[in-house]
């Protein structure tokens, strides 16, 4: 019940956007030939100082590529990104796959470019001496995950369980324990399995000095959908195409700038920029439906 409450609360913050969706879609398109700068929001970084620290090289590279001034627009969460898009206060934003699906449902934001992430997979690992041999063996068991709505720490693993024939609403229990807490539960044998990003599992093995045979990897999921650069649905179609073409043409310098800072090095250093389609995120939508939250889509 607690898990569902937090997810419903988070998604519920977007409901107010839905009431204004049609109004937003019918407003005057953004005029990108004007001198007004474009506003860039990053959903997982709070405060202007941190935005500059983590994303200034990217902002500057994007500005040079697009040939138009771009300024940061600080937000506290992806729900604020949705509200700012509705209000016309934000023109561009980098968001994760889960955030994209929820924001797209409320704002019609346009996906422009996908940003791949190296080794971006969900995984399921087991504590020492576990008798579990396959995902269906985890029926009735307790699973440690990271955060409600996280692509790699909740939705990706859930997709693995669903694909194996388990119902996430009834067939197993989830404890959302954060990155450190979930791995601690795995280490201490407090849960029957851990599910989260494969990179967290690999970092855990290295930090603890233990072998994969001790904390066995039960399964590694398929590559997760890319992060995505979205633009406001008010932007003119020709400007969206222009932005996409320029970014792809300048991919090398933009990726280098994106992965330059300490905060983004592990996440984006080996990234590529790819054309992306809304259907690429249907896996996320399917998982939301599987956990009983399809009404928010």
PDB file of C-alpha atoms in Angstrom:
ATOM      1  CA  UNK A   1       0.000   0.000   0.000  1.00  0.00           C
ATOM      2  CA  UNK A   2       2.813   2.390   0.855  1.00  0.00           C
ATOM      3  CA  UNK A   3       4.500   1.747  -2.503  1.00  0.00           C
ATOM      4  CA  UNK A   4       1.287   2.493  -4.398  1.00  0.00           C
ATOM      5  CA  UNK A   5       0.642   5.621  -2.333  1.00  0.00           C
ATOM      6  CA  UNK A   6       3.959   7.205  -3.217  1.00  0.00           C
ATOM      7  CA  UNK A   7       3.587   6.400  -6.906  1.00  0.00           C
ATOM      8  CA  UNK A   8       0.030   7.696  -7.005  1.00  0.00           C
ATOM      9  CA  UNK A   9       1.071  10.859  -5.192  1.00  0.00           C
ATOM     10  CA  UNK A  10       3.922  11.487  -7.619  1.00  0.00           C
ATOM     11  CA  UNK A  11       1.807  10.847 -10.683  1.00  0.00           C
ATOM     12  CA  UNK A  12      -1.042  12.815  -9.199  1.00  0.00           C
ATOM     13  CA  UNK A  13       1.043  15.949  -9.266  1.00  0.00           C
ATOM     14  CA  UNK A  14       0.771  15.777 -13.054  1.00  0.00           C
ATOM     15  CA  UNK A  15      -3.006  15.565 -13.154  1.00  0.00           C
ATOM     16  CA  UNK A  16      -3.423  19.342 -13.040  1.00  0.00           C
ATOM     17  CA  UNK A  17      -1.434  19.513 -16.267  1.00  0.00           C
ATOM     18  CA  UNK A  18      -3.958  17.261 -17.992  1.00  0.00           C
ATOM     19  CA  UNK A  19      -6.788  19.710 -17.431  1.00  0.00           C
ATOM     20  CA  UNK A  20      -4.876  22.360 -19.352  1.00  0.00           C
ATOM     21  CA  UNK A  21      -3.416  20.139 -22.059  1.00  0.00           C
ATOM     22  CA  UNK A  22      -5.773  21.145 -24.841  1.00  0.00           C
ATOM     23  CA  UNK A  23      -5.357  24.806 -24.004  1.00  0.00           C
ATOM     24  CA  UNK A  24      -1.594  24.509 -24.155  1.00  0.00           C
ATOM     25  CA  UNK A  25      -1.649  22.706 -27.502  1.00  0.00           C
ATOM     26  CA  UNK A  26      -3.768  25.446 -29.067  1.00  0.00           C
ATOM     27  CA  UNK A  27      -1.621  28.397 -28.004  1.00  0.00           C
ATOM     28  CA  UNK A  28       0.627  30.414 -30.283  1.00  0.00           C
ATOM     29  CA  UNK A  29       3.710  28.465 -31.409  1.00  0.00           C
ATOM     30  CA  UNK A  30       7.126  29.420 -30.144  1.00  0.00           C
ATOM     31  CA  UNK A  31       8.884  31.835 -32.502  1.00  0.00           C
ATOM     32  CA  UNK A  32      12.489  30.708 -32.540  1.00  0.00           C
ATOM     33  CA  UNK A  33      13.472  33.498 -34.907  1.00  0.00           C
ATOM     34  CA  UNK A  34      12.953  35.984 -32.081  1.00  0.00           C
ATOM     35  CA  UNK A  35      15.771  37.264 -29.901  1.00  0.00           C
ATOM     36  CA  UNK A  36      14.296  35.681 -26.770  1.00  0.00           C
ATOM     37  CA  UNK A  37      16.551  32.881 -25.471  1.00  0.00           C
ATOM     38  CA  UNK A  38      15.336  29.309 -25.282  1.00  0.00           C
ATOM     39  CA  UNK A  39      14.865  27.962 -21.763  1.00  0.00           C
ATOM     40  CA  UNK A  40      16.507  24.636 -20.863  1.00  0.00           C
ATOM     41  CA  UNK A  41      15.406  22.544 -17.871  1.00  0.00           C
ATOM     42  CA  UNK A  42      17.148  19.467 -16.460  1.00  0.00           C
ATOM     43  CA  UNK A  43      14.707  17.400 -14.446  1.00  0.00           C
ATOM     44  CA  UNK A  44      17.098  15.778 -11.967  1.00  0.00           C
ATOM     45  CA  UNK A  45      19.226  18.808 -11.027  1.00  0.00           C
ATOM     46  CA  UNK A  46      17.942  21.436  -8.610  1.00  0.00           C
ATOM     47  CA  UNK A  47      19.181  25.022  -8.463  1.00  0.00           C
ATOM     48  CA  UNK A  48      20.974  27.253 -10.948  1.00  0.00           C
ATOM     49  CA  UNK A  49      24.374  26.737  -9.353  1.00  0.00           C
ATOM     50  CA  UNK A  50      24.186  22.959  -9.739  1.00  0.00           C
ATOM     51  CA  UNK A  51      22.841  23.299 -13.267  1.00  0.00           C
ATOM     52  CA  UNK A  52      25.867  25.361 -14.241  1.00  0.00           C
ATOM     53  CA  UNK A  53      28.227  22.952 -12.510  1.00  0.00           C
ATOM     54  CA  UNK A  54      26.823  19.848 -14.214  1.00  0.00           C
ATOM     55  CA  UNK A  55      25.480  21.087 -17.549  1.00  0.00           C
ATOM     56  CA  UNK A  56      27.147  24.361 -18.541  1.00  0.00           C
ATOM     57  CA  UNK A  57      29.409  22.712 -21.171  1.00  0.00           C
ATOM     58  CA  UNK A  58      26.346  21.029 -22.682  1.00  0.00           C
ATOM     59  CA  UNK A  59      24.305  24.244 -22.660  1.00  0.00           C
ATOM     60  CA  UNK A  60      27.115  26.101 -24.410  1.00  0.00           C
ATOM     61  CA  UNK A  61      27.585  23.343 -27.007  1.00  0.00           C
ATOM     62  CA  UNK A  62      23.847  23.182 -27.694  1.00  0.00           C
ATOM     63  CA  UNK A  63      23.693  26.951 -28.005  1.00  0.00           C
ATOM     64  CA  UNK A  64      26.532  26.966 -30.526  1.00  0.00           C
ATOM     65  CA  UNK A  65      24.975  24.130 -32.512  1.00  0.00           C
ATOM     66  CA  UNK A  66      21.500  25.635 -32.635  1.00  0.00           C
ATOM     67  CA  UNK A  67      22.726  29.182 -33.221  1.00  0.00           C
ATOM     68  CA  UNK A  68      20.382  30.628 -30.612  1.00  0.00           C
ATOM     69  CA  UNK A  69      20.831  31.784 -27.038  1.00  0.00           C
ATOM     70  CA  UNK A  70      19.899  29.141 -24.450  1.00  0.00           C
ATOM     71  CA  UNK A  71      19.434  29.793 -20.740  1.00  0.00           C
ATOM     72  CA  UNK A  72      18.910  27.444 -17.810  1.00  0.00           C
ATOM     73  CA  UNK A  73      15.478  27.220 -16.215  1.00  0.00           C
ATOM     74  CA  UNK A  74      15.860  25.652 -12.741  1.00  0.00           C
ATOM     75  CA  UNK A  75      13.201  23.148 -11.667  1.00  0.00           C
ATOM     76  CA  UNK A  76      12.748  21.025  -8.558  1.00  0.00           C
ATOM     77  CA  UNK A  77      11.343  17.921 -10.255  1.00  0.00           C
ATOM     78  CA  UNK A  78       9.935  16.481 -13.464  1.00  0.00           C
ATOM     79  CA  UNK A  79       6.465  17.552 -12.343  1.00  0.00           C
ATOM     80  CA  UNK A  80       7.685  21.144 -12.463  1.00  0.00           C
ATOM     81  CA  UNK A  81       9.061  20.506 -15.951  1.00  0.00           C
ATOM     82  CA  UNK A  82       5.561  19.447 -17.011  1.00  0.00           C
ATOM     83  CA  UNK A  83       4.019  22.570 -15.505  1.00  0.00           C
ATOM     84  CA  UNK A  84       6.655  24.813 -17.084  1.00  0.00           C
ATOM     85  CA  UNK A  85       6.095  23.225 -20.490  1.00  0.00           C
ATOM     86  CA  UNK A  86       2.360  23.819 -20.132  1.00  0.00           C
ATOM     87  CA  UNK A  87       2.968  27.443 -19.210  1.00  0.00           C
ATOM     88  CA  UNK A  88       5.394  27.992 -22.079  1.00  0.00           C
ATOM     89  CA  UNK A  89       8.180  28.793 -19.617  1.00  0.00           C
ATOM     90  CA  UNK A  90      10.442  25.934 -20.795  1.00  0.00           C
ATOM     91  CA  UNK A  91      11.418  25.152 -24.381  1.00  0.00           C
ATOM     92  CA  UNK A  92      13.801  22.208 -23.957  1.00  0.00           C
ATOM     93  CA  UNK A  93      14.494  19.585 -21.319  1.00  0.00           C
ATOM     94  CA  UNK A  94      16.568  16.456 -20.792  1.00  0.00           C
ATOM     95  CA  UNK A  95      14.520  13.799 -19.017  1.00  0.00           C
ATOM     96  CA  UNK A  96      14.701  10.086 -18.303  1.00  0.00           C
ATOM     97  CA  UNK A  97      12.497   7.451 -19.961  1.00  0.00           C
ATOM     98  CA  UNK A  98       9.985   7.194 -17.117  1.00  0.00           C
ATOM     99  CA  UNK A  99       9.706  10.967 -16.838  1.00  0.00           C
ATOM    100  CA  UNK A 100       9.262  11.265 -20.591  1.00  0.00           C
ATOM    101  CA  UNK A 101       6.245   8.961 -20.630  1.00  0.00           C
ATOM    102  CA  UNK A 102       4.506  10.862 -17.829  1.00  0.00           C
ATOM    103  CA  UNK A 103       5.338  14.316 -19.183  1.00  0.00           C
ATOM    104  CA  UNK A 104       4.406  13.380 -22.737  1.00  0.00           C
ATOM    105  CA  UNK A 105       0.988  12.201 -21.563  1.00  0.00           C
ATOM    106  CA  UNK A 106       0.295  15.602 -20.028  1.00  0.00           C
ATOM    107  CA  UNK A 107       2.013  18.049 -22.389  1.00  0.00           C
ATOM    108  CA  UNK A 108       2.504  16.488 -25.846  1.00  0.00           C
ATOM    109  CA  UNK A 109       6.189  17.372 -25.534  1.00  0.00           C
ATOM    110  CA  UNK A 110       8.086  16.372 -28.671  1.00  0.00           C
ATOM    111  CA  UNK A 111      11.016  13.923 -28.455  1.00  0.00           C
ATOM    112  CA  UNK A 112      13.901  15.298 -30.508  1.00  0.00           C
ATOM    113  CA  UNK A 113      17.002  13.287 -29.706  1.00  0.00           C
ATOM    114  CA  UNK A 114      17.640  10.139 -27.683  1.00  0.00           C
ATOM    115  CA  UNK A 115      20.752  10.079 -25.512  1.00  0.00           C
ATOM    116  CA  UNK A 116      21.996   6.532 -25.080  1.00  0.00           C
ATOM    117  CA  UNK A 117      23.644   5.495 -21.831  1.00  0.00           C
ATOM    118  CA  UNK A 118      26.414   2.884 -21.664  1.00  0.00           C
ATOM    119  CA  UNK A 119      25.468  -0.386 -20.004  1.00  0.00           C
ATOM    120  CA  UNK A 120      21.955   0.884 -19.263  1.00  0.00           C
ATOM    121  CA  UNK A 121      20.262  -2.337 -18.205  1.00  0.00           C
ATOM    122  CA  UNK A 122      18.231  -3.561 -15.260  1.00  0.00           C
ATOM    123  CA  UNK A 123      19.408  -6.674 -13.450  1.00  0.00           C
ATOM    124  CA  UNK A 124      18.330  -9.111 -10.756  1.00  0.00           C
ATOM    125  CA  UNK A 125      20.889 -10.459  -8.276  1.00  0.00           C
ATOM    126  CA  UNK A 126      20.696 -12.968  -5.442  1.00  0.00           C
ATOM    127  CA  UNK A 127      22.201 -13.207  -1.950  1.00  0.00           C
ATOM    128  CA  UNK A 128      24.701 -15.987  -1.174  1.00  0.00           C
ATOM    129  CA  UNK A 129      23.443 -19.573  -1.251  1.00  0.00           C
ATOM    130  CA  UNK A 130      20.125 -18.655  -2.838  1.00  0.00           C
ATOM    131  CA  UNK A 131      18.289 -21.666  -4.296  1.00  0.00           C
ATOM    132  CA  UNK A 132      16.586 -19.480  -6.911  1.00  0.00           C
ATOM    133  CA  UNK A 133      17.367 -20.546 -10.488  1.00  0.00           C
ATOM    134  CA  UNK A 134      14.974 -18.436 -12.544  1.00  0.00           C
ATOM    135  CA  UNK A 135      12.824 -15.341 -12.212  1.00  0.00           C
ATOM    136  CA  UNK A 136       9.580 -17.328 -11.733  1.00  0.00           C
ATOM    137  CA  UNK A 137      11.215 -18.892  -8.658  1.00  0.00           C
ATOM    138  CA  UNK A 138      10.892 -15.466  -6.999  1.00  0.00           C
ATOM    139  CA  UNK A 139       7.107 -15.738  -6.796  1.00  0.00           C
ATOM    140  CA  UNK A 140       6.057 -14.982  -3.231  1.00  0.00           C
ATOM    141  CA  UNK A 141       9.471 -13.529  -2.387  1.00  0.00           C
ATOM    142  CA  UNK A 142      10.626 -10.081  -1.257  1.00  0.00           C
ATOM    143  CA  UNK A 143      12.626  -7.989  -3.727  1.00  0.00           C
ATOM    144  CA  UNK A 144      14.730  -4.930  -2.904  1.00  0.00           C
ATOM    145  CA  UNK A 145      14.436  -2.134  -5.462  1.00  0.00           C
ATOM    146  CA  UNK A 146      15.597   1.463  -5.469  1.00  0.00           C
ATOM    147  CA  UNK A 147      12.952   4.095  -6.102  1.00  0.00           C
ATOM    148  CA  UNK A 148       9.358   4.205  -7.276  1.00  0.00           C
ATOM    149  CA  UNK A 149       9.207   5.256 -10.922  1.00  0.00           C
ATOM    150  CA  UNK A 150      12.945   4.867 -11.540  1.00  0.00           C
ATOM    151  CA  UNK A 151      13.575   3.427 -14.990  1.00  0.00           C
ATOM    152  CA  UNK A 152      16.495   1.197 -13.996  1.00  0.00           C
ATOM    153  CA  UNK A 153      15.616   0.852 -10.316  1.00  0.00           C
ATOM    154  CA  UNK A 154      11.923  -0.038 -10.615  1.00  0.00           C
ATOM    155  CA  UNK A 155      10.312  -0.112 -14.063  1.00  0.00           C
ATOM    156  CA  UNK A 156      13.075  -1.983 -15.885  1.00  0.00           C
ATOM    157  CA  UNK A 157      13.223  -4.746 -13.265  1.00  0.00           C
ATOM    158  CA  UNK A 158       9.433  -4.908 -13.180  1.00  0.00           C
ATOM    159  CA  UNK A 159       9.415  -5.460 -16.931  1.00  0.00           C
ATOM    160  CA  UNK A 160      11.717  -8.439 -16.372  1.00  0.00           C
ATOM    161  CA  UNK A 161       9.316  -9.912 -13.826  1.00  0.00           C
ATOM    162  CA  UNK A 162       6.310  -9.326 -16.085  1.00  0.00           C
ATOM    163  CA  UNK A 163       8.108 -10.909 -19.047  1.00  0.00           C
ATOM    164  CA  UNK A 164       8.744 -13.955 -16.854  1.00  0.00           C
ATOM    165  CA  UNK A 165       5.024 -14.286 -16.149  1.00  0.00           C
ATOM    166  CA  UNK A 166       4.819 -12.691 -12.689  1.00  0.00           C
ATOM    167  CA  UNK A 167       2.177 -10.142 -11.720  1.00  0.00           C
ATOM    168  CA  UNK A 168       3.834  -7.190  -9.930  1.00  0.00           C
ATOM    169  CA  UNK A 169       0.630  -6.460  -8.023  1.00  0.00           C
ATOM    170  CA  UNK A 170       0.280  -9.885  -6.427  1.00  0.00           C
ATOM    171  CA  UNK A 171       3.158 -12.284  -7.077  1.00  0.00           C
ATOM    172  CA  UNK A 172       5.998 -10.704  -5.087  1.00  0.00           C
ATOM    173  CA  UNK A 173       6.636  -7.974  -2.545  1.00  0.00           C
ATOM    174  CA  UNK A 174       8.826  -4.960  -3.268  1.00  0.00           C
ATOM    175  CA  UNK A 175      10.783  -2.919  -0.744  1.00  0.00           C
ATOM    176  CA  UNK A 176      11.963   0.449  -2.082  1.00  0.00           C
ATOM    177  CA  UNK A 177      15.203   0.993  -0.170  1.00  0.00           C
ATOM    178  CA  UNK A 178      17.299   3.405  -2.238  1.00  0.00           C
ATOM    179  CA  UNK A 179      20.649   2.585  -3.819  1.00  0.00           C
ATOM    180  CA  UNK A 180      22.642   1.959  -0.667  1.00  0.00           C
ATOM    181  CA  UNK A 181      19.773   0.465   1.303  1.00  0.00           C
ATOM    182  CA  UNK A 182      18.769  -1.998  -1.386  1.00  0.00           C
ATOM    183  CA  UNK A 183      22.315  -3.298  -1.826  1.00  0.00           C
ATOM    184  CA  UNK A 184      22.741  -3.500   1.945  1.00  0.00           C
ATOM    185  CA  UNK A 185      19.611  -5.658   2.072  1.00  0.00           C
ATOM    186  CA  UNK A 186      21.123  -7.920  -0.585  1.00  0.00           C
ATOM    187  CA  UNK A 187      24.412  -8.139   1.301  1.00  0.00           C
ATOM    188  CA  UNK A 188      22.722  -8.915   4.612  1.00  0.00           C
ATOM    189  CA  UNK A 189      20.294 -11.447   3.178  1.00  0.00           C
ATOM    190  CA  UNK A 190      17.328  -9.340   4.262  1.00  0.00           C
ATOM    191  CA  UNK A 191      15.598  -9.939   0.923  1.00  0.00           C
ATOM    192  CA  UNK A 192      15.399 -12.864  -1.481  1.00  0.00           C
ATOM    193  CA  UNK A 193      16.637 -10.769  -4.411  1.00  0.00           C
ATOM    194  CA  UNK A 194      17.811  -7.328  -5.440  1.00  0.00           C
ATOM    195  CA  UNK A 195      16.708  -5.611  -8.659  1.00  0.00           C
ATOM    196  CA  UNK A 196      18.234  -2.451 -10.075  1.00  0.00           C
ATOM    197  CA  UNK A 197      20.809  -1.049 -12.525  1.00  0.00           C
ATOM    198  CA  UNK A 198      23.443  -3.519 -13.687  1.00  0.00           C
ATOM    199  CA  UNK A 199      26.077  -0.835 -13.035  1.00  0.00           C
ATOM    200  CA  UNK A 200      25.074  -0.689  -9.357  1.00  0.00           C
ATOM    201  CA  UNK A 201      25.513  -4.449  -9.110  1.00  0.00           C
ATOM    202  CA  UNK A 202      28.936  -4.278 -10.749  1.00  0.00           C
ATOM    203  CA  UNK A 203      30.016  -1.397  -8.506  1.00  0.00           C
ATOM    204  CA  UNK A 204      28.797  -3.350  -5.471  1.00  0.00           C
ATOM    205  CA  UNK A 205      30.925  -6.378  -6.356  1.00  0.00           C
ATOM    206  CA  UNK A 206      33.985  -4.187  -6.780  1.00  0.00           C
ATOM    207  CA  UNK A 207      33.415  -2.161  -3.606  1.00  0.00           C
ATOM    208  CA  UNK A 208      32.800  -5.255  -1.481  1.00  0.00           C
ATOM    209  CA  UNK A 209      35.595  -7.253  -3.068  1.00  0.00           C
ATOM    210  CA  UNK A 210      33.296 -10.199  -3.724  1.00  0.00           C
ATOM    211  CA  UNK A 211      32.895 -12.405  -6.771  1.00  0.00           C
ATOM    212  CA  UNK A 212      29.850 -12.759  -9.033  1.00  0.00           C
ATOM    213  CA  UNK A 213      29.586 -16.365  -7.906  1.00  0.00           C
ATOM    214  CA  UNK A 214      28.892 -15.243  -4.336  1.00  0.00           C
ATOM    215  CA  UNK A 215      26.210 -12.690  -5.222  1.00  0.00           C
ATOM    216  CA  UNK A 216      24.902 -14.386  -8.315  1.00  0.00           C
ATOM    217  CA  UNK A 217      23.450 -12.420 -11.212  1.00  0.00           C
ATOM    218  CA  UNK A 218      20.127 -14.092 -11.951  1.00  0.00           C
ATOM    219  CA  UNK A 219      19.261 -12.080 -15.048  1.00  0.00           C
ATOM    220  CA  UNK A 220      20.252  -9.005 -17.035  1.00  0.00           C
ATOM    221  CA  UNK A 221      17.488  -7.205 -18.870  1.00  0.00           C
ATOM    222  CA  UNK A 222      17.518  -5.719 -22.373  1.00  0.00           C
ATOM    223  CA  UNK A 223      18.870  -2.239 -23.021  1.00  0.00           C
ATOM    224  CA  UNK A 224      16.577   0.347 -21.474  1.00  0.00           C
ATOM    225  CA  UNK A 225      15.152   3.254 -23.482  1.00  0.00           C
ATOM    226  CA  UNK A 226      17.392   6.268 -23.910  1.00  0.00           C
ATOM    227  CA  UNK A 227      17.208   9.513 -22.030  1.00  0.00           C
ATOM    228  CA  UNK A 228      15.601  12.080 -24.285  1.00  0.00           C
ATOM    229  CA  UNK A 229      15.832  15.735 -25.202  1.00  0.00           C
ATOM    230  CA  UNK A 230      12.298  17.052 -25.561  1.00  0.00           C
ATOM    231  CA  UNK A 231      10.972  20.359 -26.821  1.00  0.00           C
ATOM    232  CA  UNK A 232       7.780  22.221 -26.093  1.00  0.00           C
ATOM    233  CA  UNK A 233       4.899  21.228 -28.377  1.00  0.00           C
ATOM    234  CA  UNK A 234       4.538  24.916 -29.232  1.00  0.00           C
ATOM    235  CA  UNK A 235       7.814  24.852 -31.154  1.00  0.00           C
ATOM    236  CA  UNK A 236       7.289  25.069 -34.910  1.00  0.00           C
ATOM    237  CA  UNK A 237       7.814  21.747 -36.747  1.00  0.00           C
ATOM    238  CA  UNK A 238      10.499  23.204 -38.992  1.00  0.00           C
ATOM    239  CA  UNK A 239      12.396  24.433 -35.941  1.00  0.00           C
ATOM    240  CA  UNK A 240      12.184  20.996 -34.334  1.00  0.00           C
ATOM    241  CA  UNK A 241      13.650  19.425 -37.476  1.00  0.00           C
ATOM    242  CA  UNK A 242      16.331  22.099 -37.641  1.00  0.00           C
ATOM    243  CA  UNK A 243      17.271  21.466 -34.026  1.00  0.00           C
ATOM    244  CA  UNK A 244      17.416  17.693 -34.554  1.00  0.00           C
ATOM    245  CA  UNK A 245      19.519  17.991 -37.707  1.00  0.00           C
ATOM    246  CA  UNK A 246      21.993  20.380 -36.129  1.00  0.00           C
ATOM    247  CA  UNK A 247      22.421  18.316 -32.980  1.00  0.00           C
ATOM    248  CA  UNK A 248      23.036  15.131 -34.954  1.00  0.00           C
ATOM    249  CA  UNK A 249      25.514  16.943 -37.186  1.00  0.00           C
ATOM    250  CA  UNK A 250      27.376  18.234 -34.114  1.00  0.00           C
ATOM    251  CA  UNK A 251      27.034  15.008 -32.143  1.00  0.00           C
ATOM    252  CA  UNK A 252      30.707  14.600 -31.293  1.00  0.00           C
ATOM    253  CA  UNK A 253      31.108  17.999 -29.638  1.00  0.00           C
ATOM    254  CA  UNK A 254      27.732  17.821 -27.887  1.00  0.00           C
ATOM    255  CA  UNK A 255      28.350  14.365 -26.403  1.00  0.00           C
ATOM    256  CA  UNK A 256      31.808  15.432 -25.303  1.00  0.00           C
ATOM    257  CA  UNK A 257      30.294  18.461 -23.552  1.00  0.00           C
ATOM    258  CA  UNK A 258      27.490  16.398 -22.013  1.00  0.00           C
ATOM    259  CA  UNK A 259      29.891  13.891 -20.476  1.00  0.00           C
ATOM    260  CA  UNK A 260      32.551  16.421 -19.526  1.00  0.00           C
ATOM    261  CA  UNK A 261      31.496  17.155 -15.953  1.00  0.00           C
ATOM    262  CA  UNK A 262      32.118  14.864 -12.994  1.00  0.00           C
ATOM    263  CA  UNK A 263      28.395  14.357 -12.372  1.00  0.00           C
ATOM    264  CA  UNK A 264      27.745  13.120 -15.913  1.00  0.00           C
ATOM    265  CA  UNK A 265      30.963  11.325 -16.816  1.00  0.00           C
ATOM    266  CA  UNK A 266      29.827   7.815 -15.948  1.00  0.00           C
ATOM    267  CA  UNK A 267      26.345   8.402 -17.342  1.00  0.00           C
ATOM    268  CA  UNK A 268      27.055  10.108 -20.647  1.00  0.00           C
ATOM    269  CA  UNK A 269      30.761   9.866 -21.506  1.00  0.00           C
ATOM    270  CA  UNK A 270      30.224   6.993 -23.953  1.00  0.00           C
ATOM    271  CA  UNK A 271      26.781   8.126 -25.109  1.00  0.00           C
ATOM    272  CA  UNK A 272      25.571   8.541 -28.648  1.00  0.00           C
ATOM    273  CA  UNK A 273      22.786  10.757 -29.929  1.00  0.00           C
ATOM    274  CA  UNK A 274      20.104   8.975 -31.904  1.00  0.00           C
ATOM    275  CA  UNK A 275      16.840   9.749 -33.629  1.00  0.00           C
ATOM    276  CA  UNK A 276      14.039   8.731 -31.319  1.00  0.00           C
ATOM    277  CA  UNK A 277      10.350   7.960 -31.648  1.00  0.00           C
ATOM    278  CA  UNK A 278       7.583   8.067 -29.063  1.00  0.00           C
ATOM    279  CA  UNK A 279       6.948   4.340 -29.564  1.00  0.00           C
ATOM    280  CA  UNK A 280      10.450   3.612 -28.256  1.00  0.00           C
ATOM    281  CA  UNK A 281       9.013   4.223 -24.778  1.00  0.00           C
ATOM    282  CA  UNK A 282       6.072   1.823 -24.963  1.00  0.00           C
ATOM    283  CA  UNK A 283       7.880  -0.581 -22.630  1.00  0.00           C
ATOM    284  CA  UNK A 284       7.628   2.029 -19.884  1.00  0.00           C
ATOM    285  CA  UNK A 285       3.935   2.518 -20.585  1.00  0.00           C
ATOM    286  CA  UNK A 286       3.324  -1.223 -20.479  1.00  0.00           C
ATOM    287  CA  UNK A 287       4.958  -1.476 -17.060  1.00  0.00           C
ATOM    288  CA  UNK A 288       2.872   1.379 -15.682  1.00  0.00           C
ATOM    289  CA  UNK A 289      -0.213  -0.496 -16.851  1.00  0.00           C
ATOM    290  CA  UNK A 290       1.061  -3.726 -15.302  1.00  0.00           C
ATOM    291  CA  UNK A 291       1.458  -2.086 -11.889  1.00  0.00           C
ATOM    292  CA  UNK A 292      -2.034  -0.619 -12.108  1.00  0.00           C
ATOM    293  CA  UNK A 293      -1.161   2.965 -13.021  1.00  0.00           C
ATOM    294  CA  UNK A 294      -2.278   2.992 -16.652  1.00  0.00           C
ATOM    295  CA  UNK A 295      -4.855   5.697 -15.987  1.00  0.00           C
ATOM    296  CA  UNK A 296      -2.027   8.234 -15.785  1.00  0.00           C
ATOM    297  CA  UNK A 297      -1.029   7.541 -19.381  1.00  0.00           C
TER     298      UNK A 297
END
